[in-house]
PDB file of C-alpha atoms in Angstrom:
ATOM      1  CA  MET A  24     -16.683  36.821 -14.091  1.00 75.00           C
ATOM      2  CA  ASN A  25     -15.670  35.697 -17.572  1.00 89.00           C
ATOM      3  CA  LEU A  26     -14.650  32.040 -17.335  1.00 94.00           C
ATOM      4  CA  ASN A  27     -13.197  32.019 -20.875  1.00 94.00           C
ATOM      5  CA  LEU A  28     -15.103  28.893 -21.806  1.00 95.00           C
ATOM      6  CA  LYS A  29     -16.712  30.096 -25.030  1.00 93.00           C
ATOM      7  CA  ASN A  30     -16.289  27.582 -27.883  1.00 93.00           C
ATOM      8  CA  LYS A  31     -14.493  25.058 -25.656  1.00 95.00           C
ATOM      9  CA  LYS A  32     -15.339  21.444 -26.491  1.00 96.00           C
ATOM     10  CA  ALA A  33     -16.670  19.381 -23.592  1.00 97.00           C
ATOM     11  CA  LEU A  34     -17.650  15.734 -23.181  1.00 98.00           C
ATOM     12  CA  VAL A  35     -19.858  15.001 -20.180  1.00 98.00           C
ATOM     13  CA  LEU A  36     -20.504  11.309 -19.549  1.00 98.00           C
ATOM     14  CA  SER A  37     -23.824  10.065 -18.144  1.00 97.00           C
ATOM     15  CA  SER A  38     -25.343  13.511 -18.421  1.00 97.00           C
ATOM     16  CA  SER A  39     -29.029  13.203 -19.244  1.00 96.00           C
ATOM     17  CA  LYS A  40     -29.957  13.533 -15.554  1.00 92.00           C
ATOM     18  CA  GLY A  41     -28.609  14.560 -12.154  1.00 92.00           C
ATOM     19  CA  ILE A  42     -25.282  16.294 -11.628  1.00 93.00           C
ATOM     20  CA  GLY A  43     -24.021  15.308 -15.082  1.00 95.00           C
ATOM     21  CA  TYR A  44     -26.965  17.084 -16.676  1.00 95.00           C
ATOM     22  CA  ALA A  45     -26.532  20.154 -14.469  1.00 95.00           C
ATOM     23  CA  VAL A  46     -22.840  20.393 -15.383  1.00 97.00           C
ATOM     24  CA  ALA A  47     -23.569  19.984 -19.096  1.00 97.00           C
ATOM     25  CA  LYS A  48     -26.242  22.691 -18.958  1.00 95.00           C
ATOM     26  CA  SER A  49     -23.938  25.067 -17.077  1.00 96.00           C
ATOM     27  CA  LEU A  50     -21.126  24.566 -19.598  1.00 96.00           C
ATOM     28  CA  VAL A  51     -23.491  25.181 -22.494  1.00 95.00           C
ATOM     29  CA  VAL A  52     -24.707  28.414 -20.882  1.00 93.00           C
ATOM     30  CA  GLU A  53     -21.045  29.495 -20.653  1.00 94.00           C
ATOM     31  CA  GLY A  54     -20.698  28.986 -24.411  1.00 93.00           C
ATOM     32  CA  CYS A  55     -19.133  25.514 -24.571  1.00 95.00           C
ATOM     33  CA  ASP A  56     -19.954  23.066 -27.330  1.00 95.00           C
ATOM     34  CA  VAL A  57     -21.024  20.074 -25.260  1.00 97.00           C
ATOM     35  CA  THR A  58     -21.557  16.399 -26.033  1.00 98.00           C
ATOM     36  CA  ILE A  59     -23.869  14.641 -23.594  1.00 98.00           C
ATOM     37  CA  THR A  60     -24.176  10.873 -23.248  1.00 98.00           C
ATOM     38  CA  SER A  61     -26.622   8.372 -21.817  1.00 97.00           C
ATOM     39  CA  SER A  62     -27.681   4.780 -22.377  1.00 96.00           C
ATOM     40  CA  SER A  63     -31.202   6.091 -23.107  1.00 96.00           C
ATOM     41  CA  LYS A  64     -31.853   7.859 -26.410  1.00 96.00           C
ATOM     42  CA  LYS A  65     -35.144   9.166 -25.032  1.00 96.00           C
ATOM     43  CA  ASN A  66     -33.424  10.739 -22.017  1.00 96.00           C
ATOM     44  CA  LEU A  67     -30.754  12.271 -24.252  1.00 97.00           C
ATOM     45  CA  LEU A  68     -33.276  13.964 -26.514  1.00 95.00           C
ATOM     46  CA  HIS A  69     -35.245  15.230 -23.510  1.00 95.00           C
ATOM     47  CA  ALA A  70     -32.073  16.618 -21.901  1.00 96.00           C
ATOM     48  CA  LYS A  71     -30.955  18.309 -25.123  1.00 95.00           C
ATOM     49  CA  LYS A  72     -34.351  19.929 -25.581  1.00 93.00           C
ATOM     50  CA  ASN A  73     -34.285  21.325 -22.047  1.00 93.00           C
ATOM     51  CA  ILE A  74     -30.732  22.645 -22.369  1.00 93.00           C
ATOM     52  CA  LEU A  75     -31.456  24.393 -25.662  1.00 89.00           C
ATOM     53  CA  GLN A  76     -34.298  26.302 -24.034  1.00 84.00           C
ATOM     54  CA  GLU A  77     -31.648  28.322 -22.190  1.00 73.00           C
ATOM     55  CA  THR A  78     -29.020  28.890 -24.892  1.00 72.00           C
ATOM     56  CA  SER A  79     -28.257  28.547 -28.570  1.00 69.00           C
ATOM     57  CA  ALA A  80     -24.829  26.938 -28.071  1.00 75.00           C
ATOM     58  CA  GLU A  81     -24.127  23.578 -29.662  1.00 83.00           C
ATOM     59  CA  VAL A  82     -25.300  20.405 -27.916  1.00 94.00           C
ATOM     60  CA  SER A  83     -24.481  17.004 -29.379  1.00 97.00           C
ATOM     61  CA  THR A  84     -25.708  13.629 -28.141  1.00 97.00           C
ATOM     62  CA  GLU A  85     -24.133  10.188 -28.188  1.00 98.00           C
ATOM     63  CA  GLN A  86     -25.841   7.067 -26.891  1.00 98.00           C
ATOM     64  CA  ILE A  87     -23.322   5.273 -24.666  1.00 98.00           C
ATOM     65  CA  ASN A  88     -24.032   2.562 -22.131  1.00 97.00           C
ATOM     66  CA  ILE A  89     -21.270   3.159 -19.578  1.00 96.00           C
ATOM     67  CA  HIS A  90     -21.804  -0.382 -18.209  1.00 95.00           C
ATOM     68  CA  ASN A  91     -20.731  -1.901 -21.526  1.00 97.00           C
ATOM     69  CA  LEU A  92     -17.159  -1.472 -22.838  1.00 98.00           C
ATOM     70  CA  LYS A  93     -18.195  -2.244 -26.424  1.00 98.00           C
ATOM     71  CA  SER A  94     -20.733   0.590 -26.299  1.00 98.00           C
ATOM     72  CA  VAL A  95     -18.157   2.899 -24.696  1.00 98.00           C
ATOM     73  CA  LYS A  96     -15.585   2.160 -27.414  1.00 98.00           C
ATOM     74  CA  LYS A  97     -18.073   2.662 -30.222  1.00 98.00           C
ATOM     75  CA  GLY A  98     -19.487   5.905 -28.855  1.00 98.00           C
ATOM     76  CA  LEU A  99     -16.117   7.409 -27.957  1.00 98.00           C
ATOM     77  CA  SER A 100     -14.746   6.626 -31.412  1.00 97.00           C
ATOM     78  CA  LYS A 101     -17.591   8.627 -32.986  1.00 97.00           C
ATOM     79  CA  ILE A 102     -17.013  11.551 -30.628  1.00 97.00           C
ATOM     80  CA  LEU A 103     -13.254  11.716 -31.219  1.00 96.00           C
ATOM     81  CA  LYS A 104     -13.724  11.736 -34.989  1.00 95.00           C
ATOM     82  CA  LYS A 105     -15.061  15.266 -34.510  1.00 93.00           C
ATOM     83  CA  GLY A 106     -11.700  16.419 -33.117  1.00 94.00           C
ATOM     84  CA  LYS A 107     -10.000  17.192 -29.829  1.00 95.00           C
ATOM     85  CA  ILE A 108     -11.817  18.115 -26.655  1.00 96.00           C
ATOM     86  CA  ASP A 109     -10.970  20.587 -23.908  1.00 96.00           C
ATOM     87  CA  ILE A 110     -13.025  19.236 -21.017  1.00 98.00           C
ATOM     88  CA  LEU A 111     -13.794  15.660 -19.994  1.00 98.00           C
ATOM     89  CA  ILE A 112     -16.246  15.033 -17.179  1.00 98.00           C
ATOM     90  CA  LEU A 113     -16.032  11.452 -15.927  1.00 98.00           C
ATOM     91  CA  ASN A 114     -19.387  10.381 -14.545  1.00 97.00           C
ATOM     92  CA  SER A 115     -21.395   7.202 -14.210  1.00 96.00           C
ATOM     93  CA  PRO A 116     -24.639   6.093 -12.578  1.00 91.00           C
ATOM     94  CA  GLY A 117     -24.009   4.957  -9.023  1.00 87.00           C
ATOM     95  CA  PRO A 118     -23.663   1.206  -8.424  1.00 90.00           C
ATOM     96  CA  LYS A 119     -26.196  -0.740  -6.402  1.00 87.00           C
ATOM     97  CA  SER A 120     -26.426  -0.183  -2.668  1.00 86.00           C
ATOM     98  CA  ILE A 121     -25.398  -3.436  -1.021  1.00 89.00           C
ATOM     99  CA  SER A 122     -23.396  -4.677   1.959  1.00 88.00           C
ATOM    100  CA  LEU A 123     -20.207  -6.731   1.704  1.00 91.00           C
ATOM    101  CA  VAL A 124     -21.925  -9.781   3.187  1.00 92.00           C
ATOM    102  CA  ASN A 125     -24.625  -9.750   0.519  1.00 93.00           C
ATOM    103  CA  SER A 126     -22.298  -8.927  -2.377  1.00 94.00           C
ATOM    104  CA  SER A 127     -21.550 -11.431  -5.099  1.00 96.00           C
ATOM    105  CA  PHE A 128     -18.386 -11.486  -7.177  1.00 96.00           C
ATOM    106  CA  LYS A 129     -20.483 -10.382 -10.166  1.00 96.00           C
ATOM    107  CA  ASP A 130     -21.624  -7.328  -8.188  1.00 96.00           C
ATOM    108  CA  PHE A 131     -17.976  -6.324  -7.874  1.00 96.00           C
ATOM    109  CA  GLN A 132     -17.281  -6.998 -11.546  1.00 96.00           C
ATOM    110  CA  ASP A 133     -20.248  -4.908 -12.666  1.00 96.00           C
ATOM    111  CA  ALA A 134     -19.391  -2.027 -10.339  1.00 96.00           C
ATOM    112  CA  VAL A 135     -15.716  -2.004 -11.315  1.00 97.00           C
ATOM    113  CA  ASN A 136     -16.593  -1.932 -15.028  1.00 97.00           C
ATOM    114  CA  GLN A 137     -19.242   0.767 -14.627  1.00 96.00           C
ATOM    115  CA  CYS A 138     -17.525   3.105 -12.168  1.00 97.00           C
ATOM    116  CA  PHE A 139     -13.824   2.474 -12.777  1.00 98.00           C
ATOM    117  CA  LEU A 140     -12.476   0.532 -15.763  1.00 98.00           C
ATOM    118  CA  ASN A 141     -14.762   1.918 -18.463  1.00 98.00           C
ATOM    119  CA  LEU A 142     -14.125   5.479 -17.282  1.00 98.00           C
ATOM    120  CA  ILE A 143     -10.388   4.827 -17.319  1.00 97.00           C
ATOM    121  CA  TYR A 144     -10.719   3.561 -20.889  1.00 98.00           C
ATOM    122  CA  VAL A 145     -12.240   6.900 -21.929  1.00 98.00           C
ATOM    123  CA  SER A 146      -9.513   8.869 -20.140  1.00 97.00           C
ATOM    124  CA  GLN A 147      -6.661   6.786 -21.496  1.00 96.00           C
ATOM    125  CA  GLU A 148      -7.907   6.938 -25.073  1.00 96.00           C
ATOM    126  CA  ILE A 149      -8.208  10.710 -24.939  1.00 96.00           C
ATOM    127  CA  ILE A 150      -4.842  11.198 -23.233  1.00 93.00           C
ATOM    128  CA  LYS A 151      -2.754   8.634 -25.137  1.00 90.00           C
ATOM    129  CA  LYS A 152      -4.138   9.639 -28.530  1.00 90.00           C
ATOM    130  CA  ASN A 153      -3.473  13.297 -27.711  1.00 90.00           C
ATOM    131  CA  PHE A 154      -7.123  14.252 -27.974  1.00 92.00           C
ATOM    132  CA  LEU A 155      -7.004  16.707 -25.081  1.00 93.00           C
ATOM    133  CA  ASN A 156      -6.188  20.298 -25.968  1.00 90.00           C
ATOM    134  CA  LYS A 157      -3.723  22.511 -24.105  1.00 88.00           C
ATOM    135  CA  ASN A 158      -5.346  23.807 -20.893  1.00 89.00           C
ATOM    136  CA  GLY A 159      -7.453  20.649 -20.888  1.00 95.00           C
ATOM    137  CA  ARG A 160      -9.458  19.556 -17.867  1.00 97.00           C
ATOM    138  CA  ILE A 161     -10.378  16.058 -16.691  1.00 98.00           C
ATOM    139  CA  ILE A 162     -12.785  16.077 -13.754  1.00 98.00           C
ATOM    140  CA  ASN A 163     -14.010  12.982 -11.976  1.00 98.00           C
ATOM    141  CA  LEU A 164     -17.496  13.270 -10.443  1.00 97.00           C
ATOM    142  CA  SER A 165     -17.000  11.003  -7.465  1.00 96.00           C
ATOM    143  CA  SER A 166     -18.488  10.717  -3.981  1.00 94.00           C
ATOM    144  CA  THR A 167     -17.575  11.288  -0.342  1.00 94.00           C
ATOM    145  CA  THR A 168     -17.755   7.491  -0.023  1.00 93.00           C
ATOM    146  CA  GLY A 169     -14.497   7.326  -1.985  1.00 95.00           C
ATOM    147  CA  LEU A 170     -12.670   8.734   1.047  1.00 95.00           C
ATOM    148  CA  GLU A 171     -15.078   7.929   3.878  1.00 95.00           C
ATOM    149  CA  PRO A 172     -16.664   4.512   3.196  1.00 95.00           C
ATOM    150  CA  ASP A 173     -20.304   4.129   4.224  1.00 92.00           C
ATOM    151  CA  ILE A 174     -22.303   1.060   5.222  1.00 91.00           C
ATOM    152  CA  ASN A 175     -24.261  -0.787   2.524  1.00 89.00           C
ATOM    153  CA  MET A 176     -22.267   1.129  -0.097  1.00 91.00           C
ATOM    154  CA  ALA A 177     -19.467  -1.376  -0.712  1.00 94.00           C
ATOM    155  CA  MET A 178     -19.580  -1.085  -4.496  1.00 95.00           C
ATOM    156  CA  SER A 179     -19.453   2.694  -4.401  1.00 94.00           C
ATOM    157  CA  ASN A 180     -16.841   2.878  -1.627  1.00 96.00           C
ATOM    158  CA  ILE A 181     -14.354   0.670  -3.443  1.00 96.00           C
ATOM    159  CA  THR A 182     -14.743   1.828  -7.042  1.00 97.00           C
ATOM    160  CA  ARG A 183     -14.893   5.543  -6.188  1.00 97.00           C
ATOM    161  CA  SER A 184     -11.707   5.252  -4.159  1.00 98.00           C
ATOM    162  CA  ALA A 185      -9.941   3.520  -7.058  1.00 98.00           C
ATOM    163  CA  LEU A 186     -10.850   6.210  -9.585  1.00 98.00           C
ATOM    164  CA  ILE A 187      -9.854   9.003  -7.197  1.00 98.00           C
ATOM    165  CA  SER A 188      -6.439   7.307  -6.999  1.00 98.00           C
ATOM    166  CA  TYR A 189      -6.227   7.106 -10.802  1.00 98.00           C
ATOM    167  CA  ILE A 190      -6.984  10.839 -11.103  1.00 98.00           C
ATOM    168  CA  LYS A 191      -4.367  11.677  -8.469  1.00 98.00           C
ATOM    169  CA  THR A 192      -1.789   9.545 -10.286  1.00 97.00           C
ATOM    170  CA  ALA A 193      -2.638  11.246 -13.587  1.00 96.00           C
ATOM    171  CA  SER A 194      -2.160  14.647 -11.959  1.00 97.00           C
ATOM    172  CA  LYS A 195       1.370  13.626 -10.977  1.00 96.00           C
ATOM    173  CA  GLU A 196       2.376  12.095 -14.297  1.00 94.00           C
ATOM    174  CA  LEU A 197       0.418  13.911 -16.984  1.00 93.00           C
ATOM    175  CA  SER A 198      -0.138  17.533 -15.975  1.00 92.00           C
ATOM    176  CA  LYS A 199       1.752  19.078 -18.853  1.00 84.00           C
ATOM    177  CA  LYS A 200       0.531  21.912 -21.078  1.00 79.00           C
ATOM    178  CA  ASN A 201      -1.568  23.126 -18.140  1.00 82.00           C
ATOM    179  CA  ILE A 202      -3.757  19.985 -18.195  1.00 93.00           C
ATOM    180  CA  THR A 203      -5.278  19.319 -14.772  1.00 97.00           C
ATOM    181  CA  PHE A 204      -6.973  16.355 -13.121  1.00 98.00           C
ATOM    182  CA  ASN A 205      -9.334  16.669 -10.157  1.00 98.00           C
ATOM    183  CA  SER A 206     -12.081  14.755  -8.350  1.00 98.00           C
ATOM    184  CA  ILE A 207     -15.285  16.144  -6.896  1.00 97.00           C
ATOM    185  CA  LEU A 208     -16.583  14.354  -3.802  1.00 96.00           C
ATOM    186  CA  THR A 209     -20.318  14.822  -4.026  1.00 91.00           C
ATOM    187  CA  GLY A 210     -22.534  14.329  -0.999  1.00 82.00           C
ATOM    188  CA  GLY A 211     -26.038  15.375  -0.094  1.00 72.00           C
ATOM    189  CA  VAL A 212     -27.383  16.110  -3.564  1.00 74.00           C
ATOM    190  CA  MET A 213     -31.068  15.801  -4.423  1.00 66.00           C
ATOM    191  CA  THR A 214     -31.027  13.520  -7.429  1.00 68.00           C
ATOM    192  CA  GLU A 215     -33.138  10.544  -8.464  1.00 69.00           C
ATOM    193  CA  ARG A 216     -30.416   8.224  -7.104  1.00 68.00           C
ATOM    194  CA  THR A 217     -30.354   9.959  -3.713  1.00 67.00           C
ATOM    195  CA  MET A 218     -34.108   9.683  -3.371  1.00 69.00           C
ATOM    196  CA  ASN A 219     -33.983   6.000  -4.332  1.00 70.00           C
ATOM    197  CA  LEU A 220     -31.223   5.323  -1.781  1.00 68.00           C
ATOM    198  CA  ILE A 221     -33.231   7.035   0.965  1.00 69.00           C
ATOM    199  CA  LYS A 222     -36.331   5.030   0.005  1.00 70.00           C
ATOM    200  CA  LEU A 223     -34.280   1.821   0.079  1.00 70.00           C
ATOM    201  CA  SER A 224     -32.860   2.686   3.507  1.00 72.00           C
ATOM    202  CA  ALA A 225     -36.340   3.536   4.792  1.00 66.00           C
ATOM    203  CA  LYS A 226     -37.600   0.173   3.624  1.00 75.00           C
ATOM    204  CA  ARG A 227     -34.652  -1.713   5.130  1.00 76.00           C
ATOM    205  CA  ASN A 228     -35.054  -0.020   8.495  1.00 74.00           C
ATOM    206  CA  LYS A 229     -38.859   0.226   8.419  1.00 79.00           C
ATOM    207  CA  ILE A 230     -38.790   4.021   8.755  1.00 79.00           C
ATOM    208  CA  ASN A 231     -41.122   6.538   7.146  1.00 78.00           C
ATOM    209  CA  TYR A 232     -39.504   7.942   3.965  1.00 67.00           C
ATOM    210  CA  LYS A 233     -40.320  11.593   4.761  1.00 72.00           C
ATOM    211  CA  LYS A 234     -38.927  11.269   8.275  1.00 73.00           C
ATOM    212  CA  LEU A 235     -35.731   9.686   6.953  1.00 66.00           C
ATOM    213  CA  LEU A 236     -35.398  12.401   4.289  1.00 66.00           C
ATOM    214  CA  LYS A 237     -35.701  15.080   6.977  1.00 73.00           C
ATOM    215  CA  SER A 238     -33.191  13.247   9.150  1.00 71.00           C
ATOM    216  CA  ALA A 239     -30.774  13.066   6.216  1.00 72.00           C
ATOM    217  CA  SER A 240     -31.170  16.804   5.604  1.00 78.00           C
ATOM    218  CA  ASP A 241     -30.679  17.618   9.288  1.00 75.00           C
ATOM    219  CA  SER A 242     -27.495  15.520   9.413  1.00 80.00           C
ATOM    220  CA  ILE A 243     -25.814  17.888   6.930  1.00 85.00           C
ATOM    221  CA  PRO A 244     -24.252  20.889   8.713  1.00 87.00           C
ATOM    222  CA  VAL A 245     -25.804  23.377   6.269  1.00 88.00           C
ATOM    223  CA  GLY A 246     -29.194  21.821   7.067  1.00 87.00           C
ATOM    224  CA  TYR A 247     -30.419  20.807   3.617  1.00 85.00           C
ATOM    225  CA  ILE A 248     -29.753  18.525   0.672  1.00 84.00           C
ATOM    226  CA  SER A 249     -28.475  20.546  -2.272  1.00 82.00           C
ATOM    227  CA  ASP A 250     -29.848  20.512  -5.795  1.00 85.00           C
ATOM    228  CA  PRO A 251     -27.411  19.667  -8.632  1.00 86.00           C
ATOM    229  CA  ASP A 252     -26.969  23.299  -9.733  1.00 88.00           C
ATOM    230  CA  TYR A 253     -24.880  24.080  -6.641  1.00 86.00           C
ATOM    231  CA  PHE A 254     -22.394  21.459  -7.796  1.00 89.00           C
ATOM    232  CA  ALA A 255     -22.471  22.579 -11.416  1.00 94.00           C
ATOM    233  CA  ASN A 256     -21.468  26.153 -10.562  1.00 94.00           C
ATOM    234  CA  PHE A 257     -18.205  25.125  -8.905  1.00 95.00           C
ATOM    235  CA  ILE A 258     -17.424  22.379 -11.405  1.00 97.00           C
ATOM    236  CA  THR A 259     -17.855  24.864 -14.258  1.00 98.00           C
ATOM    237  CA  PHE A 260     -15.248  27.113 -12.648  1.00 97.00           C
ATOM    238  CA  LEU A 261     -12.958  24.099 -12.292  1.00 97.00           C
ATOM    239  CA  CYS A 262     -13.335  23.520 -16.040  1.00 97.00           C
ATOM    240  CA  SER A 263     -12.125  27.035 -16.820  1.00 96.00           C
ATOM    241  CA  PRO A 264      -8.586  28.309 -17.493  1.00 93.00           C
ATOM    242  CA  LEU A 265      -8.914  30.319 -14.261  1.00 94.00           C
ATOM    243  CA  SER A 266      -8.564  27.124 -12.203  1.00 96.00           C
ATOM    244  CA  GLY A 267      -5.177  26.134 -13.616  1.00 94.00           C
ATOM    245  CA  TYR A 268      -3.402  25.802 -10.244  1.00 95.00           C
ATOM    246  CA  ILE A 269      -5.986  23.409  -8.802  1.00 97.00           C
ATOM    247  CA  ASN A 270      -4.615  19.994  -9.662  1.00 98.00           C
ATOM    248  CA  GLY A 271      -4.727  16.531  -8.107  1.00 98.00           C
ATOM    249  CA  ALA A 272      -7.355  17.600  -5.599  1.00 98.00           C
ATOM    250  CA  ALA A 273     -10.282  15.609  -4.220  1.00 98.00           C
ATOM    251  CA  ILE A 274     -12.687  18.397  -3.332  1.00 97.00           C
ATOM    252  CA  PRO A 275     -15.716  17.773  -1.103  1.00 95.00           C
ATOM    253  CA  LEU A 276     -18.952  19.457  -2.156  1.00 93.00           C
ATOM    254  CA  ASP A 277     -21.013  18.014   0.652  1.00 91.00           C
ATOM    255  CA  GLY A 278     -22.405  20.768   2.852  1.00 89.00           C
ATOM    256  CA  GLY A 279     -19.802  19.870   5.482  1.00 91.00           C
ATOM    257  CA  ILE A 280     -20.880  16.261   6.067  1.00 89.00           C
ATOM    258  CA  MET A 281     -17.411  14.686   5.776  1.00 91.00           C
ATOM    259  CA  LYS A 282     -15.737  14.126   9.138  1.00 89.00           C
ATOM    260  CA  SER A 283     -12.083  14.165   8.065  1.00 88.00           C
ATOM    261  CA  LEU A 284      -9.947  17.313   7.976  1.00 81.00           C
TER     262      LEU A 284
END
């Protein structure tokens, strides 16, 4: 299937690792000119090198610390000087795993900046300054916790839900010129963050890590924790002109783990 993505301009935030990296790589393979970002210059260069082993399409890098609004403003300004974009992937590292009882006000401030406000800044700048081309796509890489809150995930539950609401609102108000806004509810993906969360849970509950990992895999109806490429394949389709009637959706990619209809 030809996704008609050749020469499209894409910006993928927090994309030197995990799902962000997988999405960036998939878009590059489809012929997009992609800008990847990370707070780590070393990780950016490593990611770019790996992506270019699979294709000769253009890959640009921009060092952006998504936790810090000053860094976000500076990096985005450089990116937008190169012209309009077609695809914006909103992504950020997950906030700390912590319960409400143990949360400080600063924990909330940090999580809201990292996973909500700074991502909204990027979206608003691109939208209000008309830097999104016709048939543009804005996709929010969120989590199942945004709709089904989980224990010890207060920061993620609250901020993910807020950004899902922002994307839904944008889909109602701003979907002109075939521009669409959607959220992806990720769950059960084998990334560095997932492994760290399982290790943390194992430590908290004094359970063997391998046993807890197997239990986590078994709890997913498909019976395994996916690798990021499964997510990237669908998200790449969602970036394409072929997905133009999918708008305002919060789509679970979770192996069936969500309980709601």
